[in-house]
XYZ file of C-alpha atoms in Angstrom:
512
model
C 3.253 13.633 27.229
C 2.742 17.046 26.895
C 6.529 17.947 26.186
C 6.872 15.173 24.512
C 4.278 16.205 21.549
C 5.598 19.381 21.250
C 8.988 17.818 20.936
C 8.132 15.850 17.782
C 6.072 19.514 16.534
C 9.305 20.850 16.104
C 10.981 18.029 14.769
C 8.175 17.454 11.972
C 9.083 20.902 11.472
C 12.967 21.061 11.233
C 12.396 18.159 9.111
C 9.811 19.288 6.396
C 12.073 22.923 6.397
C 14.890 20.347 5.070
C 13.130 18.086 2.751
C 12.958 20.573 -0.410
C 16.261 21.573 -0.770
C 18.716 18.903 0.799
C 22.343 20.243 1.136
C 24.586 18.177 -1.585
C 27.344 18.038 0.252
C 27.758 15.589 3.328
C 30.673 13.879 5.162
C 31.614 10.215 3.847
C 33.626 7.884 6.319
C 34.768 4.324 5.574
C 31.032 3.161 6.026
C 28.859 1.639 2.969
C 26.589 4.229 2.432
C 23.265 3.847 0.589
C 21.907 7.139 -0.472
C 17.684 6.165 -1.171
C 15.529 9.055 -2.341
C 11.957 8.962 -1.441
C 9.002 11.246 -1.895
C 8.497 11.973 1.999
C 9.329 10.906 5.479
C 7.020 7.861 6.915
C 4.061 9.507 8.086
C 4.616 8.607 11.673
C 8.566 8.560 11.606
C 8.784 5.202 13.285
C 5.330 4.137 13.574
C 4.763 0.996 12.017
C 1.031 1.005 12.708
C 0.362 4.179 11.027
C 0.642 3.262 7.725
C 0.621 0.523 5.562
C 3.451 -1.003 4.297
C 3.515 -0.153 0.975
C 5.749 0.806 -1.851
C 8.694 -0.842 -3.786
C 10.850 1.482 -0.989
C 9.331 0.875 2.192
C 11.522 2.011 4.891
C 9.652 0.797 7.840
C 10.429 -3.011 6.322
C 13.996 -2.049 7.048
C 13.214 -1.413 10.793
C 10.560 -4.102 11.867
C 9.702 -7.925 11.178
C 5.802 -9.514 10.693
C 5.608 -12.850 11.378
C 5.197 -13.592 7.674
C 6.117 -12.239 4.138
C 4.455 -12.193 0.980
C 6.813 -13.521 -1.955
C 6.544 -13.475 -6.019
C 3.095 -14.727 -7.362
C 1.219 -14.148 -3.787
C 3.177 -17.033 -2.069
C 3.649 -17.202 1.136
C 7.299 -17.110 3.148
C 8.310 -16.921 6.645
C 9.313 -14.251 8.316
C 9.322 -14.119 12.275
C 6.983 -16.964 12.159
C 8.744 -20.239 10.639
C 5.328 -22.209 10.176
C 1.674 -21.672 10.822
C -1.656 -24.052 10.537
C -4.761 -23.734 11.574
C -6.442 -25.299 14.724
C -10.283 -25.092 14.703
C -12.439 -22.931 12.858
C -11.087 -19.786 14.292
C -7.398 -20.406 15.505
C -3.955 -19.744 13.663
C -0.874 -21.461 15.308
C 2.511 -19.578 14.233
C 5.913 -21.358 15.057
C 7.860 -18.376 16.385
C 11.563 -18.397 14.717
C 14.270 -18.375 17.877
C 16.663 -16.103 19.120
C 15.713 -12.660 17.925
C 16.174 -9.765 19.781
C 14.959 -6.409 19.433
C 17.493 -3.659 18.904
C 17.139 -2.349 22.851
C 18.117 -5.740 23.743
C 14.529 -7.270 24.589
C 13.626 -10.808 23.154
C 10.727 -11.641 20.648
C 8.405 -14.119 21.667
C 4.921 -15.129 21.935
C 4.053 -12.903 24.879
C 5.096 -10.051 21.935
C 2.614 -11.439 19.250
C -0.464 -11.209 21.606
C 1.343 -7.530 23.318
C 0.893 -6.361 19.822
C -2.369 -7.675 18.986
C -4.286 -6.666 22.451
C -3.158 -3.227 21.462
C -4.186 -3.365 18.158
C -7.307 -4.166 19.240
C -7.763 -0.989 21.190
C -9.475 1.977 21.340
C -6.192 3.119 21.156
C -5.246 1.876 17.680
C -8.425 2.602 16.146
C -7.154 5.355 14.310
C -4.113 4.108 13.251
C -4.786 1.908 9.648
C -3.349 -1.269 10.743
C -5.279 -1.415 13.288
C -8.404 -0.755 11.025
C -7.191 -3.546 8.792
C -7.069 -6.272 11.558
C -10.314 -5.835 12.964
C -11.013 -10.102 12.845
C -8.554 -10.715 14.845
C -9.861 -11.174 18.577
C -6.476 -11.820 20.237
C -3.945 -14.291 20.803
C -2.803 -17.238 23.465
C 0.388 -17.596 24.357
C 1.073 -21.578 24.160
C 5.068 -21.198 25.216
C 7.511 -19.224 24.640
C 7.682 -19.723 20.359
C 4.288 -20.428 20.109
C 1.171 -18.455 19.417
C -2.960 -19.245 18.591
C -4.008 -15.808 16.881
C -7.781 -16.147 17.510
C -10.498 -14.106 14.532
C -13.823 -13.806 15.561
C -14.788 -16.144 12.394
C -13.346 -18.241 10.100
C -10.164 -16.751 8.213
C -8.698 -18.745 5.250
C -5.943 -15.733 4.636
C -4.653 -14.614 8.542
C -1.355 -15.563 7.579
C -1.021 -13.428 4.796
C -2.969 -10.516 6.797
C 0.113 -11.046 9.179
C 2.663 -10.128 6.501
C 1.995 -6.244 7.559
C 1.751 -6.146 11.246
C 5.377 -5.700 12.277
C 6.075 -7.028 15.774
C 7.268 -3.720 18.368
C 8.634 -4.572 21.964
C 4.962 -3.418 24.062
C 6.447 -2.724 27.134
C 8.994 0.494 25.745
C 6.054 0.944 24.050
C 3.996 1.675 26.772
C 6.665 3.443 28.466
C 7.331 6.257 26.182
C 4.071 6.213 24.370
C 2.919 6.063 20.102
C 4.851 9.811 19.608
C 7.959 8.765 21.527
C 7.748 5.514 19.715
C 7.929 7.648 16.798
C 11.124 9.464 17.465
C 13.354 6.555 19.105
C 11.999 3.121 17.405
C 12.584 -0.694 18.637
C 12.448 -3.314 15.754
C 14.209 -6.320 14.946
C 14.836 -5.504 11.285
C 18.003 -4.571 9.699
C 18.759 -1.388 10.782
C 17.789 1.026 13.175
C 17.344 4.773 13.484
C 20.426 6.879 13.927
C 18.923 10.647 13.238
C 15.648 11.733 12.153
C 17.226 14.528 9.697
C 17.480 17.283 12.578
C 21.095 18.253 11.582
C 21.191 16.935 8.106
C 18.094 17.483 6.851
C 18.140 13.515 5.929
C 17.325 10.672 8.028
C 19.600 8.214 8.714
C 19.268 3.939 9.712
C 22.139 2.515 10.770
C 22.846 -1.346 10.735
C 21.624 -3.227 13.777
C 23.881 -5.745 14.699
C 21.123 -7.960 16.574
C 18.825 -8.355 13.636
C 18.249 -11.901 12.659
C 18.767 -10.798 8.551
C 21.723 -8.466 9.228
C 22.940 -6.021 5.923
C 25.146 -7.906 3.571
C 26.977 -4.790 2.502
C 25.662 -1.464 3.189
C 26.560 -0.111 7.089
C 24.272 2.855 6.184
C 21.098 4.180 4.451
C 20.646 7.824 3.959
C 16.799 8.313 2.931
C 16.608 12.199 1.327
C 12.897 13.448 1.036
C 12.419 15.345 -1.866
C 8.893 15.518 -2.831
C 9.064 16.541 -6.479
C 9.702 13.790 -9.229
C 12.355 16.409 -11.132
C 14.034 17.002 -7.730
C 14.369 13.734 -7.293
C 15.595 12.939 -11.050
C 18.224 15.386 -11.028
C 19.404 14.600 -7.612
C 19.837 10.709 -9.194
C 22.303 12.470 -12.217
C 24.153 14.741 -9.861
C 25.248 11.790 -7.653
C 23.222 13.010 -4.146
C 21.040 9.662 -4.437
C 21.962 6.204 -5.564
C 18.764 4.623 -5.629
C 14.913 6.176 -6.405
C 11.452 5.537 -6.833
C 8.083 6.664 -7.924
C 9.742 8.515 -10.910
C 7.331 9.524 -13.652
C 8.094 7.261 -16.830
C 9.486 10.266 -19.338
C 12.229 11.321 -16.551
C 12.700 7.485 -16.286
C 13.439 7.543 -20.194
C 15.829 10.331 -19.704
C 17.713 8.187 -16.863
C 18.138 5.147 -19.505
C 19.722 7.257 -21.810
C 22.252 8.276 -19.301
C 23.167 5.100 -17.914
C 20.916 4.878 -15.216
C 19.479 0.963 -14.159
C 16.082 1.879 -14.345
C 12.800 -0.491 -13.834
C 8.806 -0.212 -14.183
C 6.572 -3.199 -13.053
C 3.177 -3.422 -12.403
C 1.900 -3.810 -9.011
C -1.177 -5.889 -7.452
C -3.082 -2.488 -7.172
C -5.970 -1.150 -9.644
C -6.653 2.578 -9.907
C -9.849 3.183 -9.671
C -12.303 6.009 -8.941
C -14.465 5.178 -5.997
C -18.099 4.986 -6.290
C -20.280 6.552 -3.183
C -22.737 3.903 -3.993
C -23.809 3.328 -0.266
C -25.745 6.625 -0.437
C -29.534 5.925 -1.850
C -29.976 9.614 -3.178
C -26.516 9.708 -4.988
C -26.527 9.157 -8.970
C -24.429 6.660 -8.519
C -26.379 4.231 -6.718
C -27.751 3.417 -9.634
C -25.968 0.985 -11.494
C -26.415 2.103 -14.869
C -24.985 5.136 -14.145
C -22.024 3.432 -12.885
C -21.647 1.235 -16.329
C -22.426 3.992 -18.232
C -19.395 5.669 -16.823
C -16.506 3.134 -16.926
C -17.930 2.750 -20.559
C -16.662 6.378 -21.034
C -13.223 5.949 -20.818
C -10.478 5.921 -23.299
C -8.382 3.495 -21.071
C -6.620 2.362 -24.476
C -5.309 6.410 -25.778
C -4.495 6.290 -21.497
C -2.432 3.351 -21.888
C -0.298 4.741 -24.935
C -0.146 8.530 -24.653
C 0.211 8.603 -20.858
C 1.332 5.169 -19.692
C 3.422 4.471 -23.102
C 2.170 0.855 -22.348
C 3.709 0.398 -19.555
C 0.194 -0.556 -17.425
C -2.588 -2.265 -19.591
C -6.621 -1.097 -18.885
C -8.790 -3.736 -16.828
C -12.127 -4.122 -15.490
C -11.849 -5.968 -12.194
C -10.260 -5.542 -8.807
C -7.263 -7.757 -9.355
C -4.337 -8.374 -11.255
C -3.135 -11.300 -13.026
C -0.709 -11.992 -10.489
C -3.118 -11.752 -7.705
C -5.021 -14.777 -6.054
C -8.763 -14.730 -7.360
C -8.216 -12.857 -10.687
C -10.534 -13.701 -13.350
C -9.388 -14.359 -16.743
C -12.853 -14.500 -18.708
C -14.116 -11.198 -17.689
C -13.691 -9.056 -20.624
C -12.364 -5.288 -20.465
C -15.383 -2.196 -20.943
C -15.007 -1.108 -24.453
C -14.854 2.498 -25.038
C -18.671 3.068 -25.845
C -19.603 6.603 -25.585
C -23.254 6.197 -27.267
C -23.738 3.148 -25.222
C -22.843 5.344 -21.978
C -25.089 7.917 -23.428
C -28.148 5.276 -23.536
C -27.431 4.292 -20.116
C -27.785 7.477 -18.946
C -30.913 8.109 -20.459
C -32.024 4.821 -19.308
C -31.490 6.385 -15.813
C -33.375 9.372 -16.262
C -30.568 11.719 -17.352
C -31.318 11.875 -20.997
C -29.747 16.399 -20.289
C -26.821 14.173 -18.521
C -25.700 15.326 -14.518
C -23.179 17.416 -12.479
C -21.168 15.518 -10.096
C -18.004 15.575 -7.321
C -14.787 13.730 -7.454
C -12.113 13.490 -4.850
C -8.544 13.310 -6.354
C -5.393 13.530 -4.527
C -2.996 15.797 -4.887
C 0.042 13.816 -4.295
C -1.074 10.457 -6.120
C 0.968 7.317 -5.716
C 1.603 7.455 -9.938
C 2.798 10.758 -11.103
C 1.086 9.812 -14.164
C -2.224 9.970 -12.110
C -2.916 13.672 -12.109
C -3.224 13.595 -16.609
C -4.942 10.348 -16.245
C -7.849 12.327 -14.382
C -7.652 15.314 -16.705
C -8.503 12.585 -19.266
C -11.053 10.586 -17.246
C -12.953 14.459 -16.605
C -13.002 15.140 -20.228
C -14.335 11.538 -21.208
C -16.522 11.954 -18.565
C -17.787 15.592 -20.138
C -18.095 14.117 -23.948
C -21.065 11.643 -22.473
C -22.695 14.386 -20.408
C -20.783 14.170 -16.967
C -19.503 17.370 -15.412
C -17.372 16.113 -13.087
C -16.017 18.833 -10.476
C -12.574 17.510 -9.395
C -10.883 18.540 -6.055
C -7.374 17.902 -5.453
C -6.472 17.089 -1.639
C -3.642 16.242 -0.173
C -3.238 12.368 1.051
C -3.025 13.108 4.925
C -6.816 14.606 4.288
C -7.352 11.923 1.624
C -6.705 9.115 3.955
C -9.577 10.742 7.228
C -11.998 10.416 4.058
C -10.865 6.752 2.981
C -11.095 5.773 6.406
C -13.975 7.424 7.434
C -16.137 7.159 4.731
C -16.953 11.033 4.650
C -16.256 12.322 0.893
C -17.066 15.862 1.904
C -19.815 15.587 -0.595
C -17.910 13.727 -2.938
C -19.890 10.751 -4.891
C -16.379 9.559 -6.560
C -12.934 9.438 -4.752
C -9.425 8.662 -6.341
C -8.561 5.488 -4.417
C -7.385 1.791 -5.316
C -8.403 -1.826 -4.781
C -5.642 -3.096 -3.654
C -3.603 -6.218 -3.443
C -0.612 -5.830 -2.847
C -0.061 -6.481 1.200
C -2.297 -9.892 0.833
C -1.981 -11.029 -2.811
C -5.060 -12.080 -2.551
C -7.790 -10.126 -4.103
C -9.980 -10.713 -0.807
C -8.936 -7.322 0.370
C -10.052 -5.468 -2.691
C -13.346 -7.495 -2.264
C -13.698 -6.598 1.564
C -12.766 -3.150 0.254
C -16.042 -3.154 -2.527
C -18.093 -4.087 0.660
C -20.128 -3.888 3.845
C -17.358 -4.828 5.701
C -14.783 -1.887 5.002
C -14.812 0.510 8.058
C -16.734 3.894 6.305
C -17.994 1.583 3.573
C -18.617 3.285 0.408
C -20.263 0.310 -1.687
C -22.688 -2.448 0.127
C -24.271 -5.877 -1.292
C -25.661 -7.889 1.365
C -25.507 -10.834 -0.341
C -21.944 -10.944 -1.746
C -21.052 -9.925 1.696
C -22.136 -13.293 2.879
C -19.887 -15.165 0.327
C -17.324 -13.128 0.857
C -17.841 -14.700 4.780
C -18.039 -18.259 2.576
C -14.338 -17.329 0.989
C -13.130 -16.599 4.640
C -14.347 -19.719 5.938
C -12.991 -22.320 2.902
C -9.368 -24.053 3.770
C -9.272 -25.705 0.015
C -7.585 -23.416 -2.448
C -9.395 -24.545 -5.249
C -13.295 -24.160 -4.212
C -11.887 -20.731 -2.325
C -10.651 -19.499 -5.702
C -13.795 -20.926 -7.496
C -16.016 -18.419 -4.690
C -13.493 -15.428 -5.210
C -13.396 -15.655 -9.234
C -17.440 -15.129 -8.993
C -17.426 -12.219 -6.611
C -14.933 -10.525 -9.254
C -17.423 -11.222 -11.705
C -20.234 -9.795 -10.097
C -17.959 -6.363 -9.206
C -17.348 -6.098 -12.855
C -21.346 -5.960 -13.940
C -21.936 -3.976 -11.232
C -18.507 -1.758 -10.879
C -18.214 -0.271 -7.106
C -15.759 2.262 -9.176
C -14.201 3.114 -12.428
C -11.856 0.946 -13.655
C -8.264 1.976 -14.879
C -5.098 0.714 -14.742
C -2.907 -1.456 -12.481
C -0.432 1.260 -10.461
C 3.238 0.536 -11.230
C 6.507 1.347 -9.723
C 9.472 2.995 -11.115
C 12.664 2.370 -10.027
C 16.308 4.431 -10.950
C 19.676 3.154 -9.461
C 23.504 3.652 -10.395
C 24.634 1.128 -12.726
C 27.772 0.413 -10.125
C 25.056 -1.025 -7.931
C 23.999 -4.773 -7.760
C 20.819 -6.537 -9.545
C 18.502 -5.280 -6.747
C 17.283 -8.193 -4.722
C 12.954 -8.764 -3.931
C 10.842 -10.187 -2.387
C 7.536 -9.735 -3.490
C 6.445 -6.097 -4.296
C 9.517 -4.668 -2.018
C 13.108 -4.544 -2.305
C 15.025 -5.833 0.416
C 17.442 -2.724 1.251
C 19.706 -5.059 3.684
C 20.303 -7.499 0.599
C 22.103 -4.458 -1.639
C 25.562 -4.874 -2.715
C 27.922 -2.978 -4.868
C 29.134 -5.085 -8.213
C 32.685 -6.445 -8.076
């Protein structure tokens, strides 16, 4: 084990010394290549439970199944799982779909639904964020071989969609070569596989599996070129290195228009927010005027047009439109700087207060980093001095996690939606019930335990419009702005095809 950590050292190393300055030039066979840029390399190479699986570009989709998927408007499609229903108050049976395989030849079956969720379950996975995310689930009987009972240890109306990002992994190689080898040589079921980690072309490379169950239509090949900055990655679209891009900031994504480029931004079922420390009685911002006062601060409309040139709209609760649960009656917070001023003084801080924000230093909108230049000098104009640290996300993510700001009473995070599209995780996120909770009402924890519990859409949505409500009179964060993606591809490629919030790489064609 020993060896083998030291062998992926050096790899993470060859690999970052490549990222920054990829060599143009590369050998093309007959194979359909598609040449993706991305900002960075999965954080755990090919570790599906170390992240979440986010992002218009994900390309741990393209690698591994879950037994569901999440589809346009939050609905809900099948994936490795054909059907599900529940049985009791805390049982989920899933309908396995037949035949797959994994790429190393093993089958898929039930035994590898309740392999996965034993070890998610473990003190092993604890770290790891899907495991922290599927903490309800207490394990899973295998009926036969294509069926499954997922047990929670209380009612949950939405396990089906908290399946959509646990991707299944054969156990058994995992166990034999362990998380970091794992990492290096992955087993999935999805549409391609691993070929080369970057060592010798400073890009990594998936080839197409020929056992997956949703094979590539066209491309043979994806060549996924890690270039961190959002110029890099512009000019590498207009020199030809990359077909195909994302997380572009929106005036280089004007540029690409202009030459030709297919380009595309679209909101996403996450709300930028800055995190509240509320949980902590001595904190300023336990107090809930102090939180209004401050989301009453903000400029979100000069945001909107002289950052976000309208692409993302301001709003004042932790969903969407698109999202199960959003509330359409709950109005925005006006921008009210003598109202935030009375608040304050309300408060007892008629001289106004010094506080600490966490930001990150690699946000998930480029846009981000002059949004918080704006939010700090709103922020100033009512009294706030707002110290702002910029960390990197690896660090960012221990503090998200553990619920250890560093001294921090804000933190640059998001409520979001977009794995469930439902806006229960945003709410289990604003609660007692996130793992290092920073925000904690006893009472709406207990209906958010209702919402879990209720089968019937309507009365569910009914509980879940109300718990918005209250989060928006008593913010557990500054509200902003939905995130977005941006999207850049070469005109000579197809419309790209979606499901959901991700596009579905093995579905890409060339036009005719």
């Amino acid at each position: 084990m020993a060896k083998l950590k030291l062998l992926l050292l050096a790899l993470v190393a060859v690999l970052t010394a490549g990222a920054t300055n990829p060599d143009p030039v590369f050998a093309q066979d007959e194979r359909a290549v598609l040449k993706v840029g991305v900002p960075s390399r999965p954080p755990g190479l090919g570790n599906p439970y170390s992240s979440l699986p986010l992002g218009v570009i994900n390309p741990t989709h393209t690698l591994f199944d879950a037994l569901t998927n999440i589809g346009d408007n939050g609905e809900m499609l099948p994936g490795l799982a054909l059907s599900w229903a529940p049985d009791g108050e805390t049982g989920w049976v899933f309908q396995l779909r037949p035949g797959v395989v994994f790429s190393n030849g093993e089958p898929f079956t039930a035994q590898t639904v309740a392999d996965v969720l034993a070890f998610l379950g473990s003190p092993e996975a604890s770290g790891y964020p899907v495991g922290t995310e599927t903490t309800m689930i207490q394990g899973a009987d295998v009926i036969d071989d294509l069926t499954v009972r997922i047990v929670t240890n209380g009612p949950d109306a939405i396990l089906p969609r908290r399946m959509s990002f646990v991707y299944m992994v054969p156990m058994t190689y995992w166990q034999e070569v362990g998380a970091d080898g794992f990492g290096l040589e992955p087993v999935g079921s999805g549409p391609f596989k691993v070929q080369d980690w970057g060592q010798t072309t400073g890009r990594y490379v998936y080839e197409r599996n020929p056992s997956s169950w949703r094979s590539s239509v066209h491309f043979d090949e994806l060549q996924f070129t890690a270039i961190g900055d959002v110029i890099s990655r512009s000019q590498a679209m207009v020199s030809g290195q990359i077909d195909l891009s994302f997380k572009l900031s929106l005036d280089l994504l004007e540029d690409l228009d202009a030459r030709g480029f297919k380009t595309l931004a679209r909101n996403t079922y996450s709300v930028g927010t800055w995190a509240f420390r509320q949980i902590d009685p001595d904190s300023p911002v336990a107090d809930t005027r102090v939180r209004r006062a401050m989301n009453l601060a903000i400029n979100r409309d000069a945001i909107a047009e002289a950052i976000l040139t309208g692409v993302s709209r301001p709003v004042s609760q932790v969903a969407t439109e698109d999202v199960f649960g959003y509330n359409p009656d709950i109005p925005l917070y006006p921008f009210d700087p003598e109202q935030a001023r009375a608040l304050l003084r309300d408060a007892g801080y008629p001289n106004g207060l010094s506080l600490k924000a966490i930001v990150r230093s690699d946000p998930s909108v480029p846009e981000s980093t002059l949004i918080n230049q704006v939010i700090q000098q709103n922020l100033r104009a009512v009294g706030i001095d707002v110290e702002m640290n910029a960390i990197p996300g690896t660090r960012w993510l221990t503090m998200y996690f553990s619920g250890d700001w560093e001294g921090g009473h804000m933190l640059e995070a998001s409520f979001n939606n977009s794995i469930h599209g439902d806006v229960i995780r945003s709410l289990e996120t604003a609660s007692c019930k996130k793992a290092g909770a920073f925000f904690c009402d006893e009472d709406m924890l207990a209906r958010i335990e209702e919402s879990n519990r209720t089968l019937d859409p309507d009365r569910r949505e009914a509980i879940l419009k109300e718990l918005v409500a209250d989060l928006h009179d008593d913010p557990p964060g500054i509200y902003l702005f939905p995130y977005f993606d941006t999207l850049a591809y070469r005109p000579t490629l197809g419309e790209l095809p979606m499901t959901g919030m991700k596009i579905d790489l093995e579905r890409m064609t060339e036009r005719q």
